[in-house]
Short mmCIF file of C-alpha atoms and ligand atoms in Angstrom, two decimals:
data_model
loop_
_atom_site.label_atom_id
_atom_site.label_comp_id
_atom_site.label_asym_id
_atom_site.label_seq_id
_atom_site.Cartn_x
_atom_site.Cartn_y
_atom_site.Cartn_z
CA MET A 1 0.34 0.26 0.16
CA THR A 2 1.31 3.75 -0.81
CA TYR A 3 0.95 6.84 1.67
CA GLU A 4 -1.02 8.36 -0.65
CA GLY A 5 -3.75 4.87 -0.83
CA ALA A 6 -3.20 4.54 3.11
CA LYS A 7 -3.92 8.28 3.30
CA LYS A 8 -7.37 8.41 0.67
CA LEU A 9 -8.81 4.63 2.82
CA LEU A 10 -7.73 6.03 6.42
CA SER A 11 -10.20 9.92 6.06
CA GLU A 12 -12.56 7.47 3.76
CA ASN A 13 -12.78 5.78 7.42
CA GLY A 14 -12.74 9.26 9.63
CA GLN A 15 -9.11 7.83 10.80
CA GLU A 16 -6.17 10.05 9.40
CA HIS A 17 -4.69 10.84 12.65
CA VAL A 18 -3.01 7.73 12.41
CA LEU A 19 -0.78 9.04 9.96
CA ARG A 20 0.40 12.04 11.78
CA PHE A 21 3.64 11.39 12.64
CA TRP A 22 4.63 10.17 8.77
CA ASP A 23 7.24 12.89 8.26
CA ARG A 24 9.41 11.56 11.94
CA LEU A 25 8.89 8.10 10.71
CA ASN A 26 11.99 6.74 9.49
CA ASP A 27 12.14 4.10 5.79
CA ALA A 28 10.96 0.58 8.29
CA GLU A 29 8.76 2.35 9.95
CA LYS A 30 6.76 3.92 7.26
CA ALA A 31 6.72 0.53 5.04
CA SER A 32 5.41 -1.03 8.63
CA LEU A 33 2.58 1.10 9.06
CA LEU A 34 1.44 1.24 6.25
CA ALA A 35 1.47 -2.98 5.96
CA GLN A 36 -0.76 -2.35 9.36
CA VAL A 37 -3.04 0.13 7.37
CA GLU A 38 -3.76 -2.25 4.79
CA GLU A 39 -4.95 -5.10 7.22
CA LEU A 40 -7.07 -3.14 9.50
CA ASP A 41 -11.13 -4.77 8.93
CA PHE A 42 -12.91 -1.36 8.26
CA SER A 43 -16.17 -2.60 8.48
CA SER A 44 -15.59 -4.39 11.53
CA ILE A 45 -14.46 -1.22 13.10
CA ALA A 46 -17.51 0.45 11.56
CA LYS A 47 -19.24 -2.02 14.31
CA GLN A 48 -16.83 -1.27 17.15
CA LYS A 49 -18.02 2.37 16.43
CA GLU A 50 -21.55 2.09 16.73
CA ILE A 51 -21.20 0.00 19.94
CA LEU A 52 -18.53 1.72 21.62
CA ALA A 53 -21.23 4.77 20.98
CA ALA A 54 -24.13 2.45 21.88
CA ASN A 55 -22.14 1.87 24.87
CA LEU A 56 -21.51 5.40 26.32
CA ALA A 57 -25.09 6.75 25.12
CA GLY A 58 -25.96 3.76 27.49
CA THR A 59 -28.54 3.26 24.97
CA ALA A 60 -26.43 -0.55 24.55
CA SER A 61 -28.98 -3.83 25.04
CA ALA A 62 -28.96 -5.93 28.97
CA ALA A 63 -29.53 -9.31 29.90
CA GLY A 64 -32.32 -7.99 31.49
CA GLU A 65 -34.05 -6.87 29.01
CA GLN A 66 -33.70 -9.83 26.66
CA ALA A 67 -35.84 -12.60 26.65
CA PRO A 68 -36.03 -14.48 30.18
CA MET A 69 -34.03 -17.43 30.75
CA GLU A 70 -33.52 -20.60 32.55
CA PRO A 71 -31.25 -22.86 33.99
CA ALA A 72 -30.16 -24.65 30.82
CA PRO A 73 -30.63 -28.97 31.79
CA VAL A 74 -27.17 -30.33 32.34
CA THR A 75 -26.97 -34.76 32.42
CA VAL A 76 -24.98 -35.59 35.28
CA LEU A 77 -23.54 -38.89 34.29
CA SER A 78 -23.60 -42.30 36.69
CA ASP A 79 -20.57 -44.62 36.20
CA SER A 80 -22.43 -47.52 34.76
CA ASP A 81 -24.05 -44.50 32.43
CA ARG A 82 -21.20 -43.24 31.72
CA ALA A 83 -18.79 -46.38 30.55
CA ASP A 84 -21.68 -47.17 27.52
CA ILE A 85 -21.12 -43.98 26.77
CA ALA A 86 -17.41 -44.02 27.10
CA LYS A 87 -17.51 -46.98 24.36
CA ILE A 88 -19.29 -44.75 21.65
CA GLY A 89 -16.93 -41.43 21.70
CA GLU A 90 -13.69 -44.59 21.76
CA HIS A 91 -15.27 -46.23 19.26
CA GLU A 92 -15.19 -42.20 17.34
CA LEU A 93 -12.06 -41.68 18.90
CA LYS A 94 -10.78 -45.05 16.81
CA ALA A 95 -12.14 -44.52 13.52
CA GLY A 96 -9.73 -41.53 13.25
CA HIS A 97 -12.92 -39.27 13.77
CA VAL A 98 -11.70 -36.77 16.80
CA GLY A 99 -9.53 -34.01 16.41
CA VAL A 100 -8.72 -31.55 18.94
CA LEU A 101 -8.65 -27.36 19.65
CA LEU A 102 -6.60 -25.34 21.75
CA VAL A 103 -7.18 -22.15 21.65
CA ALA A 104 -3.82 -20.54 22.64
CA GLY A 105 -3.94 -16.74 21.83
CA GLY A 106 -4.31 -14.73 24.31
CA GLN A 107 -2.37 -12.58 26.29
CA GLY A 108 -2.07 -14.36 29.83
CA SER A 109 -2.00 -10.60 30.92
CA ARG A 110 -3.36 -11.42 34.55
CA LEU A 111 -0.56 -13.97 35.41
CA GLY A 112 1.98 -11.83 34.06
CA PHE A 113 4.36 -14.02 32.22
CA ASP A 114 6.62 -13.01 30.07
CA GLY A 115 5.50 -15.24 26.83
CA PRO A 116 3.18 -17.66 25.84
CA LYS A 117 1.19 -18.85 28.45
CA GLY A 118 1.60 -22.83 27.22
CA CYS A 119 5.02 -22.10 27.57
CA TYR A 120 4.30 -21.62 32.29
CA PRO A 121 6.72 -24.21 33.81
CA VAL A 122 3.51 -26.05 36.25
CA GLY A 123 4.64 -29.39 36.67
CA PRO A 124 5.44 -30.21 40.46
CA LEU A 125 8.40 -31.68 40.22
CA THR A 126 9.79 -31.46 36.67
CA ASP A 127 8.19 -27.53 36.30
CA GLU A 128 6.87 -28.82 32.54
CA SER A 129 4.81 -26.67 30.90
CA LEU A 130 1.29 -25.96 29.69
CA PHE A 131 1.60 -26.90 26.21
CA TYR A 132 3.34 -30.83 27.87
CA PHE A 133 1.39 -31.97 29.62
CA HIS A 134 -1.68 -31.01 26.63
CA ALA A 135 0.49 -32.66 24.07
CA ARG A 136 1.47 -35.57 26.58
CA LYS A 137 -2.16 -36.23 26.38
CA LEU A 138 -2.66 -36.30 22.85
CA LEU A 139 0.26 -38.42 22.29
CA ALA A 140 -1.55 -41.07 24.97
CA LEU A 141 -4.20 -40.69 23.61
CA SER A 142 -2.80 -41.62 19.85
CA LYS A 143 -0.74 -44.33 21.59
CA ARG A 144 -4.03 -46.26 23.07
CA TYR A 145 -6.25 -45.69 20.51
CA GLU A 146 -3.75 -46.26 17.75
CA VAL A 147 -4.69 -43.24 15.45
CA SER A 148 -3.05 -39.77 15.30
CA VAL A 149 -4.63 -37.02 16.86
CA PRO A 150 -4.57 -33.83 15.16
CA TRP A 151 -3.54 -30.50 17.41
CA TYR A 152 -4.34 -27.25 15.94
CA ILE A 153 -3.29 -24.61 18.11
CA MET A 154 -4.43 -21.24 17.69
CA THR A 155 -1.56 -18.51 18.84
CA SER A 156 -1.65 -14.56 17.96
CA ARG A 157 0.53 -12.63 15.49
CA THR A 158 2.19 -11.34 19.03
CA ASN A 159 2.70 -15.35 20.86
CA ASP A 160 2.94 -17.52 17.12
CA ALA A 161 6.43 -17.40 17.03
CA ASP A 162 7.35 -17.94 20.25
CA THR A 163 4.52 -20.92 20.82
CA ARG A 164 6.36 -22.91 17.29
CA ALA A 165 9.83 -23.12 18.52
CA PHE A 166 8.82 -23.75 21.66
CA PHE A 167 7.39 -26.91 20.27
CA GLU A 168 10.81 -27.41 17.72
CA LYS A 169 12.57 -26.90 21.26
CA ASN A 170 11.04 -29.82 22.74
CA GLY A 171 10.45 -32.11 19.63
CA TYR A 172 6.74 -31.20 19.54
CA PHE A 173 7.24 -33.20 22.84
CA GLY A 174 6.69 -36.68 21.21
CA LEU A 175 4.09 -35.88 18.56
CA ASN A 176 4.43 -36.11 15.64
CA PRO A 177 5.04 -32.85 13.93
CA LYS A 178 2.33 -33.46 11.28
CA ASP A 179 -0.77 -33.87 13.12
CA VAL A 180 0.00 -30.51 14.99
CA PHE A 181 -1.54 -27.46 12.79
CA PHE A 182 -0.40 -23.80 13.93
CA PHE A 183 -2.72 -21.23 12.87
CA THR A 184 -2.77 -17.62 13.99
CA GLN A 185 -6.53 -15.89 15.12
CA GLY A 186 -6.70 -11.71 13.58
CA MET A 187 -6.06 -8.59 15.73
CA TRP A 188 -8.00 -5.54 15.87
CA PRO A 189 -7.23 -2.04 17.10
CA ALA A 190 -8.09 -0.01 20.37
CA LEU A 191 -10.84 2.52 19.79
CA THR A 192 -10.37 6.08 22.23
CA PRO A 193 -14.43 7.28 23.18
CA ASP A 194 -15.00 9.13 20.45
CA GLY A 195 -13.57 5.89 17.87
CA ARG A 196 -10.73 6.80 17.30
CA ILE A 197 -7.90 4.19 16.47
CA ILE A 198 -5.16 4.19 19.04
CA LEU A 199 -1.40 4.89 18.27
CA ASP A 200 1.05 2.95 20.56
CA GLN A 201 4.19 4.03 19.03
CA PRO A 202 4.13 6.90 16.89
CA GLY A 203 4.75 4.76 13.84
CA HIS A 204 2.20 1.78 15.34
CA ILE A 205 -1.69 1.11 15.59
CA PHE A 206 -2.10 -1.21 18.93
CA LEU A 207 -3.58 -3.58 18.28
CA GLY A 208 -4.95 -6.80 20.74
CA PRO A 209 -6.36 -10.35 19.58
CA ASP A 210 -10.06 -10.43 18.43
CA GLY A 211 -10.55 -12.95 21.11
CA HIS A 212 -11.35 -16.85 21.00
CA GLY A 213 -13.99 -16.14 19.04
CA GLY A 214 -11.76 -15.00 16.23
CA MET A 215 -10.79 -18.91 16.17
CA LEU A 216 -14.01 -19.11 13.75
CA ALA A 217 -12.92 -16.54 10.60
CA ALA A 218 -9.34 -17.52 12.27
CA LEU A 219 -9.87 -21.85 11.50
CA GLU A 220 -10.94 -21.26 7.59
CA ARG A 221 -8.62 -18.57 6.40
CA SER A 222 -5.47 -20.33 7.78
CA GLY A 223 -7.15 -23.64 6.36
CA ALA A 224 -7.46 -25.59 9.39
CA LEU A 225 -11.01 -26.37 9.05
CA GLU A 226 -10.48 -27.81 5.36
CA ASP A 227 -7.96 -29.81 6.65
CA MET A 228 -10.18 -31.09 9.27
CA GLN A 229 -12.76 -32.25 6.32
CA LYS A 230 -9.44 -33.83 4.53
CA ARG A 231 -9.63 -35.66 7.46
CA GLY A 232 -12.63 -36.63 7.60
CA LEU A 233 -12.91 -35.84 10.98
CA ARG A 234 -16.19 -34.88 12.29
CA THR A 235 -16.29 -34.11 16.11
CA VAL A 236 -13.92 -31.69 18.06
CA PHE A 237 -12.56 -31.18 21.84
CA TYR A 238 -12.10 -27.54 22.48
CA PHE A 239 -10.21 -26.43 25.22
CA GLN A 240 -8.20 -23.73 26.22
CA VAL A 241 -4.44 -23.66 27.61
CA ASP A 242 -4.65 -22.61 31.40
CA ASN A 243 -5.92 -26.04 32.83
CA PRO A 244 -3.61 -28.51 32.83
CA MET A 245 -6.20 -30.92 34.48
CA VAL A 246 -8.03 -31.29 31.36
CA ASP A 247 -9.36 -34.45 30.25
CA ILE A 248 -8.50 -34.15 25.93
CA ALA A 249 -11.18 -35.78 24.05
CA ASP A 250 -12.32 -37.43 27.52
CA PRO A 251 -14.35 -40.71 25.61
CA ALA A 252 -17.83 -40.13 27.86
CA PHE A 253 -17.96 -36.72 26.73
CA ILE A 254 -17.06 -37.34 22.91
CA GLY A 255 -19.66 -40.37 23.49
CA PHE A 256 -22.09 -37.50 24.65
CA HIS A 257 -21.98 -35.23 22.01
CA VAL A 258 -22.65 -37.78 19.50
CA ARG A 259 -25.34 -40.03 20.73
CA SER A 260 -27.83 -36.44 21.71
CA GLY A 261 -26.88 -35.77 17.96
CA ALA A 262 -25.29 -32.39 18.90
CA ASP A 263 -23.75 -29.26 17.62
CA VAL A 264 -21.97 -28.57 20.26
CA SER A 265 -21.81 -29.49 23.81
CA ALA A 266 -20.47 -28.08 26.80
CA LYS A 267 -18.97 -29.54 30.39
CA VAL A 268 -19.83 -27.53 32.39
CA CYS A 269 -19.25 -27.77 36.57
CA ALA A 270 -21.01 -26.92 40.20
CA LYS A 271 -19.60 -22.93 41.47
CA ARG A 272 -17.08 -22.54 43.88
CA ASP A 273 -19.47 -20.20 45.03
CA PRO A 274 -22.48 -17.96 43.51
CA GLN A 275 -19.72 -15.09 43.00
CA GLU A 276 -17.60 -17.49 41.10
CA GLY A 277 -16.57 -15.67 37.61
CA LEU A 278 -17.66 -18.54 35.21
CA GLY A 279 -20.14 -18.21 32.75
CA VAL A 280 -23.91 -19.32 33.20
CA ILE A 281 -25.14 -22.25 31.55
CA VAL A 282 -29.30 -20.27 30.56
CA GLU A 283 -31.74 -21.66 28.07
CA ARG A 284 -33.79 -18.43 26.44
CA ASN A 285 -35.42 -18.85 23.59
CA ARG A 286 -35.26 -22.60 23.20
CA ARG A 287 -31.66 -21.87 22.43
CA THR A 288 -28.73 -22.69 25.77
CA GLU A 289 -26.55 -19.47 25.90
CA ILE A 290 -23.89 -18.91 28.10
CA VAL A 291 -24.18 -15.48 30.20
CA GLU A 292 -21.45 -13.59 31.53
CA TYR A 293 -21.49 -13.17 35.28
CA THR A 294 -20.99 -9.88 35.07
CA GLU A 295 -24.74 -9.48 33.28
CA PHE A 296 -25.88 -11.18 36.51
CA THR A 297 -27.47 -9.42 39.32
CA ASP A 298 -26.43 -10.28 42.58
CA GLU A 299 -30.36 -11.81 43.00
CA GLN A 300 -29.85 -14.57 40.46
CA LYS A 301 -26.20 -15.22 41.38
CA ASN A 302 -27.12 -16.16 44.74
CA GLU A 303 -30.79 -17.44 44.03
CA ARG A 304 -31.98 -20.78 45.37
CA LEU A 305 -33.87 -24.34 45.26
CA PRO A 306 -36.12 -25.46 47.45
CA ASP A 307 -33.40 -27.52 48.32
CA GLY A 308 -30.67 -25.27 49.16
CA GLU A 309 -28.66 -26.02 45.31
CA LEU A 310 -28.13 -22.58 43.14
CA ARG A 311 -30.74 -21.86 40.72
CA TYR A 312 -27.51 -21.32 38.17
CA LYS A 313 -25.77 -23.55 39.16
CA TYR A 314 -23.56 -24.85 36.29
CA GLY A 315 -20.61 -22.88 35.01
CA SER A 316 -19.25 -23.62 31.73
CA VAL A 317 -15.35 -23.83 31.67
CA ALA A 318 -14.52 -23.30 27.79
CA ILE A 319 -14.72 -27.37 27.39
CA HIS A 320 -16.99 -28.19 24.33
CA VAL A 321 -16.47 -30.76 21.92
CA PHE A 322 -18.08 -29.21 18.32
CA SER A 323 -19.16 -31.39 15.51
CA VAL A 324 -16.91 -30.28 12.31
CA ASP A 325 -20.52 -29.60 10.30
CA PHE A 326 -21.51 -26.86 13.17
CA LEU A 327 -18.11 -24.95 13.25
CA VAL A 328 -18.23 -24.94 9.10
CA HIS A 329 -21.86 -23.57 9.52
CA GLU A 330 -20.50 -21.26 12.11
CA THR A 331 -17.39 -19.75 9.77
CA HIS A 332 -20.40 -18.09 7.98
CA ALA A 333 -22.66 -16.26 11.57
CA GLY A 334 -20.37 -14.09 12.54
CA LEU A 335 -20.51 -13.47 16.26
CA PRO A 336 -21.51 -10.51 18.54
CA ILE A 337 -18.44 -8.78 19.42
CA HIS A 338 -17.88 -7.06 23.25
CA ILE A 339 -16.97 -4.61 24.93
CA ALA A 340 -13.73 -3.06 27.40
CA HIS A 341 -12.60 -0.86 28.95
CA LYS A 342 -8.57 -0.65 29.31
CA LYS A 343 -5.67 0.74 30.26
CA ILE A 344 -3.47 0.97 26.49
CA PRO A 345 -0.16 2.48 25.52
CA THR A 346 -1.37 5.90 23.64
CA VAL A 347 0.83 8.15 21.68
CA ARG A 348 1.01 12.01 22.78
CA GLU A 349 1.19 14.65 20.63
CA ASP A 350 5.21 15.58 20.98
CA GLY A 351 5.82 11.58 20.21
CA THR A 352 6.22 10.13 23.57
CA VAL A 353 4.26 7.38 24.93
CA GLU A 354 2.33 7.20 28.26
CA LYS A 355 1.00 3.88 30.25
CA PRO A 356 -1.72 5.45 31.30
CA SER A 357 -3.16 4.22 35.07
CA THR A 358 -6.44 4.17 34.27
CA PRO A 359 -8.52 2.88 31.44
CA ASN A 360 -7.72 5.49 28.23
CA GLY A 361 -9.87 2.77 25.39
CA TYR A 362 -11.83 -0.05 24.70
CA LYS A 363 -10.92 -2.76 23.16
CA PHE A 364 -13.08 -5.40 21.04
CA GLU A 365 -13.66 -8.64 21.38
CA LYS A 366 -15.08 -12.29 20.16
CA PHE A 367 -16.33 -14.91 22.49
CA ILE A 368 -16.22 -18.54 21.09
CA PHE A 369 -19.00 -19.28 23.29
CA ASP A 370 -21.51 -16.84 21.70
CA CYS A 371 -22.16 -19.35 19.39
CA LEU A 372 -24.49 -21.93 21.34
CA LYS A 373 -26.97 -19.60 20.91
CA ASP A 374 -26.46 -20.89 16.83
CA ALA A 375 -26.90 -24.37 18.20
CA LYS A 376 -29.86 -26.03 17.21
CA VAL A 377 -28.62 -29.28 19.54
CA CYS A 378 -26.46 -28.10 22.62
CA SER A 379 -25.90 -30.54 25.31
CA CYS A 380 -24.77 -29.95 28.57
CA LEU A 381 -22.56 -32.30 30.58
CA ALA A 382 -21.22 -32.08 34.44
CA PHE A 383 -18.22 -33.09 35.60
CA ASP A 384 -16.41 -33.31 38.86
CA ARG A 385 -13.64 -30.30 39.22
CA THR A 386 -11.55 -31.25 41.35
CA GLN A 387 -10.58 -34.14 38.15
CA GLU A 388 -10.40 -32.43 35.59
CA PHE A 389 -10.05 -28.15 36.16
CA SER A 390 -7.95 -26.16 37.93
CA PRO A 391 -6.31 -23.23 35.57
CA VAL A 392 -4.10 -20.78 36.15
CA LYS A 393 -5.37 -17.72 35.26
CA ASN A 394 -3.76 -15.22 38.23
CA ALA A 395 -0.19 -15.04 39.18
CA GLU A 396 -0.76 -15.42 43.37
CA GLY A 397 -4.51 -17.14 45.11
CA LYS A 398 -7.57 -18.64 43.39
CA ASP A 399 -6.83 -20.64 40.26
CA SER A 400 -2.62 -19.43 40.52
CA PRO A 401 0.13 -21.63 39.54
CA ALA A 402 0.67 -22.34 43.44
CA SER A 403 -3.27 -24.03 43.41
CA CYS A 404 -2.33 -25.74 40.40
CA ARG A 405 0.45 -27.84 40.92
CA ALA A 406 -1.19 -28.69 44.80
CA ASP A 407 -4.72 -29.88 42.56
CA LEU A 408 -2.41 -31.81 40.11
CA SER A 409 -0.77 -33.68 43.20
CA ARG A 410 -4.50 -33.67 45.20
CA LYS A 411 -5.65 -35.18 41.74
CA TRP A 412 -2.65 -37.77 41.13
CA ALA A 413 -3.14 -39.13 44.92
CA ARG A 414 -6.10 -39.71 44.21
CA TRP A 415 -5.17 -42.10 41.54
CA PHE A 416 -2.49 -43.68 43.90
CA ALA A 417 -5.71 -43.94 46.21
CA ASP A 418 -7.94 -45.49 44.08
CA ALA A 419 -5.22 -48.33 42.59
CA GLY A 420 -5.44 -49.43 46.27
CA VAL A 421 -1.45 -47.30 47.24
CA THR A 422 -2.37 -44.12 49.88
CA LEU A 423 0.45 -41.68 50.51
CA ASP A 424 0.57 -39.67 53.34
CA MET A 425 -1.25 -36.99 53.08
CA ASP A 426 -1.69 -33.42 55.07
CA ALA A 427 -5.20 -32.45 56.88
CA ASP A 428 -6.66 -30.50 53.98
CA GLY A 429 -6.43 -33.83 52.07
CA TYR A 430 -2.86 -33.43 49.41
CA PRO A 431 0.09 -35.14 49.66
CA ARG A 432 2.92 -34.43 51.66
CA ASN A 433 4.90 -35.31 49.23
CA ARG A 434 4.87 -33.97 46.00
CA ILE A 435 4.10 -36.41 43.09
CA GLU A 436 3.54 -36.12 39.27
CA ILE A 437 3.01 -38.03 36.25
CA ASP A 438 3.38 -37.81 33.09
CA PRO A 439 0.05 -38.15 30.45
CA VAL A 440 1.93 -41.41 28.76
CA PHE A 441 3.22 -42.46 31.82
CA ALA A 442 -1.12 -43.15 32.74
CA ASN A 443 -3.48 -40.30 31.50
CA THR A 444 -6.61 -41.51 33.82
CA ALA A 445 -6.96 -43.61 37.74
CA GLU A 446 -7.35 -46.68 35.41
CA GLU A 447 -4.10 -47.08 33.74
CA LEU A 448 -1.97 -45.81 37.06
CA ALA A 449 -3.83 -49.23 38.39
CA ALA A 450 -2.51 -51.23 35.66
CA ARG A 451 0.91 -50.38 35.26
CA LEU A 452 1.12 -50.29 39.32
CA ALA A 453 -0.01 -53.79 38.84
CA ALA A 454 2.64 -54.63 36.34
CA GLY A 455 4.80 -54.48 38.72
CA VAL A 456 5.75 -50.45 39.34
CA THR A 457 7.04 -49.73 42.19
CA ILE A 458 6.63 -46.46 44.79
CA ASP A 459 8.20 -45.44 47.19
CA ARG A 460 6.18 -43.58 49.39
CA THR A 461 8.37 -42.08 50.93
CA ALA A 462 10.08 -39.66 48.41
CA ASP A 463 8.25 -37.91 45.91
CA ILE A 464 7.30 -39.44 43.12
CA LEU A 465 8.07 -39.06 39.68
CA LEU A 466 6.58 -41.41 36.71
CA LYS A 467 7.16 -40.83 33.88
CA ALA A 468 7.36 -42.73 30.44
P1 LIG B 501 -8.64 -15.85 29.07
O1 LIG B 501 -9.92 -15.22 28.97
O2 LIG B 501 -7.76 -16.43 30.48
O3 LIG B 501 -7.85 -14.19 28.41
O4 LIG B 501 -8.56 -16.96 27.50
P2 LIG B 501 -5.71 -14.63 28.35
O5 LIG B 501 -5.54 -13.82 27.25
O6 LIG B 501 -5.39 -16.27 28.17
O7 LIG B 501 -5.71 -14.41 30.10
P3 LIG B 501 -6.13 -12.47 30.61
O8 LIG B 501 -7.31 -12.33 30.59
O9 LIG B 501 -5.45 -11.26 29.55
O10 LIG B 501 -5.24 -13.30 32.44
C1 LIG B 501 -9.44 -18.07 27.63
C2 LIG B 501 -8.26 -18.65 26.71
O11 LIG B 501 -8.93 -17.44 25.54
C3 LIG B 501 -7.64 -18.13 24.88
C4 LIG B 501 -6.33 -18.12 25.86
O12 LIG B 501 -5.56 -18.08 25.02
C5 LIG B 501 -6.93 -18.78 26.58
O13 LIG B 501 -6.30 -20.81 26.15
N1 LIG B 501 -7.79 -16.36 23.37
C6 LIG B 501 -7.99 -15.40 24.68
C7 LIG B 501 -7.62 -16.61 22.70
O14 LIG B 501 -7.33 -17.67 22.00
N2 LIG B 501 -7.42 -15.56 21.63
C8 LIG B 501 -7.71 -14.14 22.37
O15 LIG B 501 -7.70 -13.12 21.12
C9 LIG B 501 -8.37 -14.49 24.35
#
């Protein structure tokens, strides 16, 4: 794109200020700014300006104004149902119909880690990364079902190169690189309250990832969706990078999805307390939706049924199964755009950069869970969070690396207990010695029991590290 072309395009869209430092830029900066302008998606920006204006004018529709909602039906499987339904999922896995989709393009700002969040060390004994645990689970699945399980990993432009380099450096954790497909999501600018694109350097537009909902367009743009179709995938297991307890492509969940003929399924768990920030699974207009907890009034959050249970008990932890046909359909559906008031570095008129201490601009994102309401059939399955959910979101406290490592150890200690090996536990139910199990060594309690029965011995007085 030429300077004249950029100037015309920007002034047609009321954004000519983007070039106001042009005369101060060197050639490389000029080229990079023109490339950024060329990639701007002005039709999305126009929508974002409308949303922003409605938001500031207080005319944006609130959840309360929408049709009435009810808690969505949730299935709780008995052990025998689970075993039966898992057979359907195992059949799908063995037939090579199942792929895995990870969204890892976020910025992890709450954790404050320098690098892709997936590289964060969580192994209680080895400091192995989030990516390690995910990858080794995929490897365990492909060994168990003697099939390749393709893995689609969404990155953003900010962390794509580092993510790929991490996989290279670690030999793809034993996976076949041909079964790992990286693709990058889109980036959107941020806007000032009057709808102007924000520069964070005189020659640079501030850009942020377009949200996990950007996955749908990115799947199509990158060829990942086509790859899924070429490989004959029918079902895709979806999860987020921050939860190393996730049961990837759990056969019972896959089987549940297939048996219910769903377009999309959600694993949901009982909220820790009424204030926990999980999206709540509801039904509205005969469709299933995930409503953000911020859209609930305190009264709704605390409402209880006669048996004392919370009325809106189940939250979503962003573990889904999608049918590939539904993903294809949704790439053309257009998800709503959400707005967030954020602190955004901004160039002052003298060309210096200000790092604001209070929110000064607006970022926009799409959320993948908004596609649930397009599903004709959306099935929800309850799961036990102590087995499958302990995310690394914050640097300290709840949902932190420390709580996650402790939860991992506690889960593995339960596997030992199930196999008849009692470890020394503290009063809070955590093992006194640290434990770590490579998912390729054992990916389930049953697999661990089988390994132990086959003669693996454990020193209960020391830390326990089991690797394949
Ligand atoms: P979060 O909502 O936890 O956001 O993402 P985050 O960016 O990782 O962390 P904070 O909020 O800045 O602290 C949930 C999942 O969605 C992915 C993240 O990588 C994570 O797996 N995600 C989020 C994307 O892939 N792209 C995005 O634009 C946003």
